[in-house]
mmCIF file with all atom_site columns, C-alpha atoms in Angstrom:
data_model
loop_
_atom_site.group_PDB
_atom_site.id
_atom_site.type_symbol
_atom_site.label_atom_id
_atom_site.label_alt_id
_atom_site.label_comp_id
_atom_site.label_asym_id
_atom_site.label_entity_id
_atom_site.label_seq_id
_atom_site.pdbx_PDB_ins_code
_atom_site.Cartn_x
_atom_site.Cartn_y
_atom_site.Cartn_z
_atom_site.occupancy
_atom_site.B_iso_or_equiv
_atom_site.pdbx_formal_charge
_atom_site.auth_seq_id
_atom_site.auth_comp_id
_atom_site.auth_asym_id
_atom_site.auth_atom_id
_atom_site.pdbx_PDB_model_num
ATOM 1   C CA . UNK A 1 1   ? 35.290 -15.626 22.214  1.00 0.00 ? 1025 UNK A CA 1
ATOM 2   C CA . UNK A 1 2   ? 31.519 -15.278 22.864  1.00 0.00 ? 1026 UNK A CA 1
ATOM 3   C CA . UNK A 1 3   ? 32.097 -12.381 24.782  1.00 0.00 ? 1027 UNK A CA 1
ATOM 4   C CA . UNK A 1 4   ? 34.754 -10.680 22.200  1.00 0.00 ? 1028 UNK A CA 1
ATOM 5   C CA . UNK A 1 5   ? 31.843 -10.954 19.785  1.00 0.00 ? 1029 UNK A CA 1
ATOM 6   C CA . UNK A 1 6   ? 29.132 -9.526  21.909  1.00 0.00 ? 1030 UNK A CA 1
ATOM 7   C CA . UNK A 1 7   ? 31.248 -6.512  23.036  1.00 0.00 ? 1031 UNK A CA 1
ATOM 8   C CA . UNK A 1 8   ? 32.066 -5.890  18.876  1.00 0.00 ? 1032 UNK A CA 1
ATOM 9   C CA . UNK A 1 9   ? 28.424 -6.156  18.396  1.00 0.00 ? 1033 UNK A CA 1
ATOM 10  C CA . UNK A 1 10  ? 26.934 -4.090  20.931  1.00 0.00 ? 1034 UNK A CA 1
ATOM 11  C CA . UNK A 1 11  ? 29.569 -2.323  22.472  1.00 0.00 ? 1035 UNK A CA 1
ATOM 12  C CA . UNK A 1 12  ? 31.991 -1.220  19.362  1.00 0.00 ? 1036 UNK A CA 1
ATOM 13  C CA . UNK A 1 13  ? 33.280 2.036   21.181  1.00 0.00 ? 1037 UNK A CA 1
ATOM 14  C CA . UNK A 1 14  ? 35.112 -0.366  24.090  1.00 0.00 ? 1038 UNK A CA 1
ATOM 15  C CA . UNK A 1 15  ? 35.893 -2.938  21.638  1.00 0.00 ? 1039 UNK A CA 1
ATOM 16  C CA . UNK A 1 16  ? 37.849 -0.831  19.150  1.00 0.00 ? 1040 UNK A CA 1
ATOM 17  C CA . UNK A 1 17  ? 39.480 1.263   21.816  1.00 0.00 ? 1041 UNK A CA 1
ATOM 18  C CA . UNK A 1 18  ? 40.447 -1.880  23.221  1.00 0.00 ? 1042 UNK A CA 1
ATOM 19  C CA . UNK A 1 19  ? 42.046 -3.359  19.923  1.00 0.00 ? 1043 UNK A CA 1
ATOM 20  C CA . UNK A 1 20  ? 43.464 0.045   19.020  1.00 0.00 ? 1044 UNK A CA 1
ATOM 21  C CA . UNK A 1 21  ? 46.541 -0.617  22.228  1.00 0.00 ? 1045 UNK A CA 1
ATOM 22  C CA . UNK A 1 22  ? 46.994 -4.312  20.807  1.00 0.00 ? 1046 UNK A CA 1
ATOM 23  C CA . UNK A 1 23  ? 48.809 -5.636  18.203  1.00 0.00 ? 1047 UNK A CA 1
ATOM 24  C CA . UNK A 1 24  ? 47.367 -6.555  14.543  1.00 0.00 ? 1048 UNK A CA 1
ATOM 25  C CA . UNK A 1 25  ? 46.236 -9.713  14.278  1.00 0.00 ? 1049 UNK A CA 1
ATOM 26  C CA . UNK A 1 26  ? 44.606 -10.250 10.796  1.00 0.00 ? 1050 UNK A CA 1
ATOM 27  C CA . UNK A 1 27  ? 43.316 -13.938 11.119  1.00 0.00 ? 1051 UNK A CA 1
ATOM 28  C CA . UNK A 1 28  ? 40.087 -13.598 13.052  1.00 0.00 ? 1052 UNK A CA 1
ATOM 29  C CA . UNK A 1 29  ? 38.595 -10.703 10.548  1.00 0.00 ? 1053 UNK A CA 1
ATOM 30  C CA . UNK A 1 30  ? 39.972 -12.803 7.768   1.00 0.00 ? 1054 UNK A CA 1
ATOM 31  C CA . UNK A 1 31  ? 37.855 -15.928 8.993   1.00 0.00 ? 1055 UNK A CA 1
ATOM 32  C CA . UNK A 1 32  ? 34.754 -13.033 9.078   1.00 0.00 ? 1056 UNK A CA 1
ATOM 33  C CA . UNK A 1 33  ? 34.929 -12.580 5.256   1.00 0.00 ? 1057 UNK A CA 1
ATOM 34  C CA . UNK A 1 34  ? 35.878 -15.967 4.527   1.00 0.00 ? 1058 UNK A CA 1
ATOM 35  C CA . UNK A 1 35  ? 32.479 -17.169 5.965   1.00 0.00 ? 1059 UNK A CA 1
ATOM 36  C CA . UNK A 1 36  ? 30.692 -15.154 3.346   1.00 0.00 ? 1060 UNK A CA 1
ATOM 37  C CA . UNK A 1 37  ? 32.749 -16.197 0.440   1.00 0.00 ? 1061 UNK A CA 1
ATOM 38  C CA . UNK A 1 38  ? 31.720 -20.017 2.155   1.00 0.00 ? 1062 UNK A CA 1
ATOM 39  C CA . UNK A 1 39  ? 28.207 -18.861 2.515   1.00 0.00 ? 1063 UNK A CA 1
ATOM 40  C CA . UNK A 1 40  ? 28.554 -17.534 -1.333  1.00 0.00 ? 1064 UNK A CA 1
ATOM 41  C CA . UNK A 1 41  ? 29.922 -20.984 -2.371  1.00 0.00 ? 1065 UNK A CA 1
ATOM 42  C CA . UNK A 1 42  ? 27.522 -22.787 -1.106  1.00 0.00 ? 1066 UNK A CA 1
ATOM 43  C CA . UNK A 1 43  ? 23.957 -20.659 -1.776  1.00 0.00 ? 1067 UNK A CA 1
ATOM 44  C CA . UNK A 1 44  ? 23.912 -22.234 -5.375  1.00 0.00 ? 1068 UNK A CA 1
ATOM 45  C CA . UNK A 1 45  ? 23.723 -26.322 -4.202  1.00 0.00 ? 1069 UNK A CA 1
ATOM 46  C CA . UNK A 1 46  ? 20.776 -25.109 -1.889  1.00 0.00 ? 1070 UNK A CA 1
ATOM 47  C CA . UNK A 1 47  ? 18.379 -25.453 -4.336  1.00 0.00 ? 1071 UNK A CA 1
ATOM 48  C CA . UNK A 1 48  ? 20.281 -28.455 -6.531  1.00 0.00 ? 1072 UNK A CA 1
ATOM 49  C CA . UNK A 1 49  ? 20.729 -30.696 -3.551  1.00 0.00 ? 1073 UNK A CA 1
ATOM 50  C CA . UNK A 1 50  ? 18.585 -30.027 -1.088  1.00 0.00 ? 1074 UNK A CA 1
ATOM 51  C CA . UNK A 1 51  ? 15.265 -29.858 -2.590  1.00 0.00 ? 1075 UNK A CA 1
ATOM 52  C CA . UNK A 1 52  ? 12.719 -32.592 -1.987  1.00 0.00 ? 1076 UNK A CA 1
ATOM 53  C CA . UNK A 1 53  ? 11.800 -32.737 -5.792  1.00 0.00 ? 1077 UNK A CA 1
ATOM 54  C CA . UNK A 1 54  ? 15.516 -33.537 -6.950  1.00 0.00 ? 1078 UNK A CA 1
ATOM 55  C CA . UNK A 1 55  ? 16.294 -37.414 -6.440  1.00 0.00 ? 1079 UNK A CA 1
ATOM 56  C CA . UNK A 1 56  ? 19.833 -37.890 -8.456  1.00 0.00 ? 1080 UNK A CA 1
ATOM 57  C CA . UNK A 1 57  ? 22.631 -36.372 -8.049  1.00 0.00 ? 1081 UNK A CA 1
ATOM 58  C CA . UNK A 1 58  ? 23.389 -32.657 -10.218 1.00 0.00 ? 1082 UNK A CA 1
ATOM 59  C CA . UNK A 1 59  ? 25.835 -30.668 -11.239 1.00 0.00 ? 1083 UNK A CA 1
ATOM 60  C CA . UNK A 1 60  ? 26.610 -27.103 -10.671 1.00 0.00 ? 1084 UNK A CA 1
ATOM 61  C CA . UNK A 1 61  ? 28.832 -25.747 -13.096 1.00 0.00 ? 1085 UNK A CA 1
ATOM 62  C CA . UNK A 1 62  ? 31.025 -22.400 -12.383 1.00 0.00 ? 1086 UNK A CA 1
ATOM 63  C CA . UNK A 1 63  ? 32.290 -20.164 -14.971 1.00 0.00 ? 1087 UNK A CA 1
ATOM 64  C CA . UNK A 1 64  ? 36.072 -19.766 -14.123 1.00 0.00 ? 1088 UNK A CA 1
ATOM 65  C CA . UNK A 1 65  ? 35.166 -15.921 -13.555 1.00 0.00 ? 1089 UNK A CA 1
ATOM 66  C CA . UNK A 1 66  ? 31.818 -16.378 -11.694 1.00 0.00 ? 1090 UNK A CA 1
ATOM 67  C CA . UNK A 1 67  ? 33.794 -18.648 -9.226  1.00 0.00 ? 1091 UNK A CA 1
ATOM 68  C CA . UNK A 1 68  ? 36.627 -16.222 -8.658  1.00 0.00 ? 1092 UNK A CA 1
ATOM 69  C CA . UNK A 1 69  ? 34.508 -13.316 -8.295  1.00 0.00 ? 1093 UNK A CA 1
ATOM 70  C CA . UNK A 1 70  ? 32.329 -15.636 -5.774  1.00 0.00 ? 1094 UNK A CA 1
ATOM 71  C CA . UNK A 1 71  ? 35.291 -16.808 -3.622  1.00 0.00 ? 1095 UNK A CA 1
ATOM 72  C CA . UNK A 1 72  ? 37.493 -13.945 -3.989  1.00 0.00 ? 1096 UNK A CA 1
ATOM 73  C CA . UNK A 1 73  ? 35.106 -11.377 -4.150  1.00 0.00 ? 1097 UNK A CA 1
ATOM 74  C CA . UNK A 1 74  ? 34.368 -10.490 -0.279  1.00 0.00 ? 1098 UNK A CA 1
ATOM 75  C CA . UNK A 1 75  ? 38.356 -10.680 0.157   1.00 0.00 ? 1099 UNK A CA 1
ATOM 76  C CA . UNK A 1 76  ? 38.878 -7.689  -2.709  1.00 0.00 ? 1100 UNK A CA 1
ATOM 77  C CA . UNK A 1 77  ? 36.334 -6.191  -1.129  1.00 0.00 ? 1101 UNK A CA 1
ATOM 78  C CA . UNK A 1 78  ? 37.455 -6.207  2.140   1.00 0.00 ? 1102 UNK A CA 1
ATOM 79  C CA . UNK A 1 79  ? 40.796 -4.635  0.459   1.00 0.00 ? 1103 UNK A CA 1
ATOM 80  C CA . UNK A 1 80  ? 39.801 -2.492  -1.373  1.00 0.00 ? 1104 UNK A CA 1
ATOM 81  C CA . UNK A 1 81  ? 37.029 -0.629  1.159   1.00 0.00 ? 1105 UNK A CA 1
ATOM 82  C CA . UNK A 1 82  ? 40.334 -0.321  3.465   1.00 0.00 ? 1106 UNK A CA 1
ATOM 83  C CA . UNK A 1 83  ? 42.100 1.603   1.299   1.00 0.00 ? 1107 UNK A CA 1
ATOM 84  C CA . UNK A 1 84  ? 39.204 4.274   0.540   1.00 0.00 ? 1108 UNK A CA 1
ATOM 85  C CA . UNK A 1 85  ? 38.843 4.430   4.446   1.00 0.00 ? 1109 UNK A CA 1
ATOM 86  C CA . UNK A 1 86  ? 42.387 4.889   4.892   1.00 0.00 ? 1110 UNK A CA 1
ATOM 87  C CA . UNK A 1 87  ? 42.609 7.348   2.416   1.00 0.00 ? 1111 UNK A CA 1
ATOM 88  C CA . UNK A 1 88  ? 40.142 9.311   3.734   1.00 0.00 ? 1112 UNK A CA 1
ATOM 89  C CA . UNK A 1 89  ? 40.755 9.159   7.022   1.00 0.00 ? 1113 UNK A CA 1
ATOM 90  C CA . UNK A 1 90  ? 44.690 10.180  5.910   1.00 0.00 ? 1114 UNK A CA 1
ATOM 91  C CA . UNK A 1 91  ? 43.043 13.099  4.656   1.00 0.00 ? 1115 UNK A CA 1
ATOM 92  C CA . UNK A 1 92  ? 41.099 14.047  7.932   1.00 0.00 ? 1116 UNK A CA 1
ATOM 93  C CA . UNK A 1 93  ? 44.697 13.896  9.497   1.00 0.00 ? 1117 UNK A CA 1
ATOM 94  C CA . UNK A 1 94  ? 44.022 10.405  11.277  1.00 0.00 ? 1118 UNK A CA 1
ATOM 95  C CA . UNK A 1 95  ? 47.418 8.599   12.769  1.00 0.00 ? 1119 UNK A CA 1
ATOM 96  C CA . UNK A 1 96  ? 45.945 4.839   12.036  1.00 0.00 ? 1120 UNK A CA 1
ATOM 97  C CA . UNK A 1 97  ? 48.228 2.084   9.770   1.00 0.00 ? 1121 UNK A CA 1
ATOM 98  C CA . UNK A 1 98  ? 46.688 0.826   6.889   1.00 0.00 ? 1122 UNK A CA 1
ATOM 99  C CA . UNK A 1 99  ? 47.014 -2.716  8.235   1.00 0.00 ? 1123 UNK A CA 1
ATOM 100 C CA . UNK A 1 100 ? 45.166 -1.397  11.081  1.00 0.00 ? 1124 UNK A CA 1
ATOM 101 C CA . UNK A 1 101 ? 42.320 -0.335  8.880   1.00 0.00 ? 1125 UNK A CA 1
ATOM 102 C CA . UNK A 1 102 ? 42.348 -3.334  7.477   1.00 0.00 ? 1126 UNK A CA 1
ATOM 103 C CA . UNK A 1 103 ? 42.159 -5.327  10.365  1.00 0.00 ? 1127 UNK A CA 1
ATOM 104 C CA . UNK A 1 104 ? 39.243 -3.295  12.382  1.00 0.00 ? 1128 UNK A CA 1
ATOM 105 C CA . UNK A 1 105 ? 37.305 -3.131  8.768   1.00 0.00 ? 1129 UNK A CA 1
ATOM 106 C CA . UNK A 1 106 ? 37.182 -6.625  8.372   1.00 0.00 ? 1130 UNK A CA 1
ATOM 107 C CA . UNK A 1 107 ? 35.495 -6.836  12.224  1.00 0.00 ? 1131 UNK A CA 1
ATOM 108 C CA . UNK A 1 108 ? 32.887 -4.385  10.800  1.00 0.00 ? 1132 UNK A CA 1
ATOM 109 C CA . UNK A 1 109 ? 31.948 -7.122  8.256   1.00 0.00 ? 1133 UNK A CA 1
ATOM 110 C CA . UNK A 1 110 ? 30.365 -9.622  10.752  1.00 0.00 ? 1134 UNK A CA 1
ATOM 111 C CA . UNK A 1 111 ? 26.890 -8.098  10.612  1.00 0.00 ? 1135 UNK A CA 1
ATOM 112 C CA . UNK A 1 112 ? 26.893 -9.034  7.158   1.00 0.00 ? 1136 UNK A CA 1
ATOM 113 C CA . UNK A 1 113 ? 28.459 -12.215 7.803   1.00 0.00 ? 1137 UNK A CA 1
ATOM 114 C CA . UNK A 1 114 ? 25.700 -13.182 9.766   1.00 0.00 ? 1138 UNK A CA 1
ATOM 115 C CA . UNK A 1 115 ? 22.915 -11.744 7.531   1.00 0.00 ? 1139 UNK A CA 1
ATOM 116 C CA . UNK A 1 116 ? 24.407 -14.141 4.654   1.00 0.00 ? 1140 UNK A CA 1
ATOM 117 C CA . UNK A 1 117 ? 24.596 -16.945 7.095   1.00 0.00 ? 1141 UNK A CA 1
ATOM 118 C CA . UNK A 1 118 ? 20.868 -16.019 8.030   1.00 0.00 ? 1142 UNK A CA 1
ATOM 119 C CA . UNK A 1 119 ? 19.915 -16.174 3.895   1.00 0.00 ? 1143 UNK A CA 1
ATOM 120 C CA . UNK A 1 120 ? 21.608 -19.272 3.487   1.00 0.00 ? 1144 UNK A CA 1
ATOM 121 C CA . UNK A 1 121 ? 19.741 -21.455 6.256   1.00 0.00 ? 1145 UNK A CA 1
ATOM 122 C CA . UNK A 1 122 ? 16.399 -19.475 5.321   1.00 0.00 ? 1146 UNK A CA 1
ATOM 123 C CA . UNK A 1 123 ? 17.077 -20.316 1.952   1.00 0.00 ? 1147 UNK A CA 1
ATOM 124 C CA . UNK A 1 124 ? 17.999 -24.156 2.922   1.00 0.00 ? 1148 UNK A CA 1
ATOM 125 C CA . UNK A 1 125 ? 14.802 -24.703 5.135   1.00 0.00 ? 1149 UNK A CA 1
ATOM 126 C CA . UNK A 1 126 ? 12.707 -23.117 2.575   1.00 0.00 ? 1150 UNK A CA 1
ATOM 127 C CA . UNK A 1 127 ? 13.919 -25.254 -0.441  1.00 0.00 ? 1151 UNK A CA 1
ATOM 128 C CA . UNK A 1 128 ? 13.395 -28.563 2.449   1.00 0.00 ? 1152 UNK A CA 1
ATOM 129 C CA . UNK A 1 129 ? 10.119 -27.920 3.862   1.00 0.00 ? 1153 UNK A CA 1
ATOM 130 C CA . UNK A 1 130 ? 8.283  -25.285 2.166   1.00 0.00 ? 1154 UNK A CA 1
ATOM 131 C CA . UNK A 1 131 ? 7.414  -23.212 -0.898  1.00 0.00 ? 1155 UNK A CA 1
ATOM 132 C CA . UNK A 1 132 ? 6.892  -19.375 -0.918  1.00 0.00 ? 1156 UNK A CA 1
ATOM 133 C CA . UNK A 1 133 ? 3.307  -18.820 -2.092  1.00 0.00 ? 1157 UNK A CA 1
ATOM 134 C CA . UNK A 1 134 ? 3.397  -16.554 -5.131  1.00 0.00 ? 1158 UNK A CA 1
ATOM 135 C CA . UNK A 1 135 ? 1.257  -14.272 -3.389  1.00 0.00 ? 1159 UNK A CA 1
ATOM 136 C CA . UNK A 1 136 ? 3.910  -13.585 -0.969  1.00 0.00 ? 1160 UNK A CA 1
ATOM 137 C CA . UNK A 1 137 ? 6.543  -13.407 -3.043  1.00 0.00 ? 1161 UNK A CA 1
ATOM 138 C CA . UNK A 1 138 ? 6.741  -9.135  -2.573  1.00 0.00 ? 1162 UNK A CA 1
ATOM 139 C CA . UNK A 1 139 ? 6.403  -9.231  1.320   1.00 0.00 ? 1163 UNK A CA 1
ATOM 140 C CA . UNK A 1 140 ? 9.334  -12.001 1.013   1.00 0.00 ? 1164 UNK A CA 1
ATOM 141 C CA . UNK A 1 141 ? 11.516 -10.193 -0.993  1.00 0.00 ? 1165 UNK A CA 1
ATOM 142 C CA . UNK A 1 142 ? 10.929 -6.418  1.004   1.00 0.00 ? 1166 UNK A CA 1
ATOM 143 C CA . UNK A 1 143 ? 11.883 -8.390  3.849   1.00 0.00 ? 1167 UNK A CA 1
ATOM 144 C CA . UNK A 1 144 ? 15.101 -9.269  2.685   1.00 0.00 ? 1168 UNK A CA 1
ATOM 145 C CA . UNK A 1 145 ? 16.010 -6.003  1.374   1.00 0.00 ? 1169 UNK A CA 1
ATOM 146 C CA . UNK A 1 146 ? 15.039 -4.044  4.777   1.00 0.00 ? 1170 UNK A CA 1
ATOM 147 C CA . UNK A 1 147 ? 16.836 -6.863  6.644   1.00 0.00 ? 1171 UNK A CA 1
ATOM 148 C CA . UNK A 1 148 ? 19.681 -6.457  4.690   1.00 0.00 ? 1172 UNK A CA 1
ATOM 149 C CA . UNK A 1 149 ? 20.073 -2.640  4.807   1.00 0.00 ? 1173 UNK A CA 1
ATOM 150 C CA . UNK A 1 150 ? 19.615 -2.814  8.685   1.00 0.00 ? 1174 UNK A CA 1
ATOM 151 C CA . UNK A 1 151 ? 22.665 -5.436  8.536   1.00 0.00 ? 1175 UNK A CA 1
ATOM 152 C CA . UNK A 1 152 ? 24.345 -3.208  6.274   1.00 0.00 ? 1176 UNK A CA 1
ATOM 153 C CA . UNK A 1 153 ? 23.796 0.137   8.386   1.00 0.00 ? 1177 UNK A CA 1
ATOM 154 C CA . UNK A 1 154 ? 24.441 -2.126  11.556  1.00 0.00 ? 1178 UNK A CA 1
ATOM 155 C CA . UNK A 1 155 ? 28.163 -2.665  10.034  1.00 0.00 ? 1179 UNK A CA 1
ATOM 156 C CA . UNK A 1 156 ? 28.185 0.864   9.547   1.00 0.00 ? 1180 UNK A CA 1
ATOM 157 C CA . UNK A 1 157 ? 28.151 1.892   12.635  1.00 0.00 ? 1181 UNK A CA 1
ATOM 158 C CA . UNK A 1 158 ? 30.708 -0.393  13.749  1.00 0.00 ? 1182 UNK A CA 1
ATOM 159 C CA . UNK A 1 159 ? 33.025 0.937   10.970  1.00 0.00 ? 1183 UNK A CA 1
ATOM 160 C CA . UNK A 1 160 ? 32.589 4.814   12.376  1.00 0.00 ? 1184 UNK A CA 1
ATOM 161 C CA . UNK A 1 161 ? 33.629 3.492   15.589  1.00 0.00 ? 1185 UNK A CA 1
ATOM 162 C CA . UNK A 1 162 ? 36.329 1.627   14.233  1.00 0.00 ? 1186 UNK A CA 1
ATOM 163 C CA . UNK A 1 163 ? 37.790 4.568   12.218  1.00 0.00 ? 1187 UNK A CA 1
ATOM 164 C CA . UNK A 1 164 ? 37.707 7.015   15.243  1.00 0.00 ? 1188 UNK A CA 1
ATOM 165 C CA . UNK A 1 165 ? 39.571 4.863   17.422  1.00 0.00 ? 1189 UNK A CA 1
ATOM 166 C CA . UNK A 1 166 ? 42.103 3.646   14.960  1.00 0.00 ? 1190 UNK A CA 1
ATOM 167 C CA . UNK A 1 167 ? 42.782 7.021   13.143  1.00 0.00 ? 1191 UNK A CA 1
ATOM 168 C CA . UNK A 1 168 ? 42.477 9.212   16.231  1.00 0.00 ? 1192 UNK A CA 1
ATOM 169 C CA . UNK A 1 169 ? 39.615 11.102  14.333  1.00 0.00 ? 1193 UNK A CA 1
ATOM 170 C CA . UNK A 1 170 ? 36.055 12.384  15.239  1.00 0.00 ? 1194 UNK A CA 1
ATOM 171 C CA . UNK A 1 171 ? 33.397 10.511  14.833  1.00 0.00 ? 1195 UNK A CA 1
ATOM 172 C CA . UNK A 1 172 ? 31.828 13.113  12.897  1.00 0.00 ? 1196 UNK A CA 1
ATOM 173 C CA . UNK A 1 173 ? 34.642 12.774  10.914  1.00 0.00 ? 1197 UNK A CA 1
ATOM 174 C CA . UNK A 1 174 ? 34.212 9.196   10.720  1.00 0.00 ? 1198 UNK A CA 1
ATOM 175 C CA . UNK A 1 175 ? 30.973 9.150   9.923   1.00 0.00 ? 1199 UNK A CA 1
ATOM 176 C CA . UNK A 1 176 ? 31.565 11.069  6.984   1.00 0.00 ? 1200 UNK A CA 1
ATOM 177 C CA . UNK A 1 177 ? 34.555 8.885   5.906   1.00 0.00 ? 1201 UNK A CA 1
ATOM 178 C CA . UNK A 1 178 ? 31.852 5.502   5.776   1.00 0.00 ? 1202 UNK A CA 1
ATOM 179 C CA . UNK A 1 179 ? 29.488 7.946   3.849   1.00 0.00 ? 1203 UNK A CA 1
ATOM 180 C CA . UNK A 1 180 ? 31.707 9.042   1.295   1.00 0.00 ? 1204 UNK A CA 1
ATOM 181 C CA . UNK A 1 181 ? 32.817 5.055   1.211   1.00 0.00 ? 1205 UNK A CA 1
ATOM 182 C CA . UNK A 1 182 ? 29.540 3.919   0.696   1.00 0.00 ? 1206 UNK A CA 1
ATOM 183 C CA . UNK A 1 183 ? 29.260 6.268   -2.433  1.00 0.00 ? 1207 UNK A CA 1
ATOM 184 C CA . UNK A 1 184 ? 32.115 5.631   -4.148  1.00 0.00 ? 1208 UNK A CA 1
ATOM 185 C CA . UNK A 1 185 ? 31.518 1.367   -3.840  1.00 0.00 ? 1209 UNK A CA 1
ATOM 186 C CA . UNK A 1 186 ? 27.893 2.520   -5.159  1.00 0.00 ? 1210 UNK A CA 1
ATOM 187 C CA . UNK A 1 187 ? 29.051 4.160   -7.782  1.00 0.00 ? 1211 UNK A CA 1
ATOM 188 C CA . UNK A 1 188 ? 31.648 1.606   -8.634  1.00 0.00 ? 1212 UNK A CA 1
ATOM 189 C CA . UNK A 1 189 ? 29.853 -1.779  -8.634  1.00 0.00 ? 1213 UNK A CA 1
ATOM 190 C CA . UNK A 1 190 ? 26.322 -0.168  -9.730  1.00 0.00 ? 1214 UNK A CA 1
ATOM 191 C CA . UNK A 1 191 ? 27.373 2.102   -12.690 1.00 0.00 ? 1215 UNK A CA 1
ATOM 192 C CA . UNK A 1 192 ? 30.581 1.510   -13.299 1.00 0.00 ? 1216 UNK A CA 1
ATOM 193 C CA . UNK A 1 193 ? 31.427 -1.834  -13.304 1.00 0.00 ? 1217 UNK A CA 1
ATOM 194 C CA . UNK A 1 194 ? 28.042 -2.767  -15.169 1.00 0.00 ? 1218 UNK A CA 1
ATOM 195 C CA . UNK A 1 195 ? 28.879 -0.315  -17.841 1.00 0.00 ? 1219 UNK A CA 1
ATOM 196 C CA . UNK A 1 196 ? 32.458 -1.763  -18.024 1.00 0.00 ? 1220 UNK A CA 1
ATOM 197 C CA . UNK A 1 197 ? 31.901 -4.330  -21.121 1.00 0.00 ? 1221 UNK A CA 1
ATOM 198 C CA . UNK A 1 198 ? 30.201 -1.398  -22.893 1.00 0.00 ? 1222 UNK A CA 1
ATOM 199 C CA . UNK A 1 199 ? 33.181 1.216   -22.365 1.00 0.00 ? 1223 UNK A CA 1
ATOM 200 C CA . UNK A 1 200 ? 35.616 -1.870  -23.447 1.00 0.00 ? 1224 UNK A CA 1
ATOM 201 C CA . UNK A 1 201 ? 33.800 -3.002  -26.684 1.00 0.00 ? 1225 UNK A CA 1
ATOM 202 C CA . UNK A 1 202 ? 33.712 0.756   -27.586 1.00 0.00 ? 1226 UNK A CA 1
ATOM 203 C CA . UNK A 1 203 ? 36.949 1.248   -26.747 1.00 0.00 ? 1227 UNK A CA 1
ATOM 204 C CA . UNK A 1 204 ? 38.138 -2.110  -28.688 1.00 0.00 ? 1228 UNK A CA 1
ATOM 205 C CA . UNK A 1 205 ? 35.931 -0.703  -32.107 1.00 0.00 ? 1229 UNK A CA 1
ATOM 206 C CA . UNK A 1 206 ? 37.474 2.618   -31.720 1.00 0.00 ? 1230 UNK A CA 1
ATOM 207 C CA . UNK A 1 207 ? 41.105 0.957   -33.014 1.00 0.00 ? 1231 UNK A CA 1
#
């Protein structure tokens, strides 16, 4: 297992060319996401149970929506990034299944499975032992952000390899595929989705 991991990690080319001759076998890049919708779960009882000044026991309440979006979220995700890649990779002639896509995409995650694992035991030992001076506050949270785009450019490059070997495309090719991938999601969770209620409520007035 350890060494499964290492070569997806480090050495993506032999990894995916090795998993492109084998079968599809869904359940280990299904745990992957699961652990961040776990990690996700858990980041908001950091602070409510863990913290030195809290001595009774509190209550987290979900929102029936915030919960599903929490859990469920990585999972749709997952789904629906594999079906732009597919696309796209469909439309630079590639051979691969979409199940196949699936699968390899949901390998790609594990960078950012460990970077939320990371957050959520940085987050745990600094609610237990210490307190981020105010001071530091803007070196703390640039941290986070740089971390997180190396994670997310780390499972990047995974994915081009990924695509090449299971579509039989370049990796130029591929490259561009993740690109064009990365734009649309932006576009989707950071304009459109936020805008959303706004189009609705319009829409709702305009009958």
């Amino acid at each position: 297992m350890y060494a499964e991991i290492k070569e997806l990690l480090f050495q993506p080319n032999a990894f995916f060319t090795r998993k492109a001759g084998a079968g599809i076998n869904l359940v280990p890049p299904a745990i992957i996401v699961l652990i961040v919708s776990i990690a996700n779960f858990l980041s908001p009882y950091v602070g409510n149970y863990l913290s030195p000044r809290v001595s009774g026991p509190v209550t987290v309440i979900w929102p029936l929506d915030s919960f599903l979006i929490t859990v469920l979220g990585p999972f749709i995700a997952w789904i629906l990034i594999s079906g732009i890649l597919y696309v796209l990779c469909r439309w630079f002639s590639g051979t691969g299944t979409f199940m196949a896509t699936l699968q390899n995409t949901g390998y790609c995650v594990l960078p950012l499975t460990i970077f939320t694992v990371i957050m959520l035991i940085g987050n745990m030992a600094a609610v237990q032992f210490m307190a981020i001076p105010y001071a530091m506050v803007f070196e703390v949270t640039l941290g986070v952000v740089l971390l997180s785009f190396l994670f997310t450019i780390w499972s990047g490059d995974l994915l081009t390899f990924a695509l090449e070997k299971t579509h039989a495309i370049t990796h130029v090719h591929a490259i561009v595929a993740v690109v064009i991938a990365a734009v649309l999601l932006f576009i989707l969770y950071v304009i459109i989705i936020p805008l959303l209620p706004y189009l609705l409520l319009h829409l709702f007035r305009s009958f």
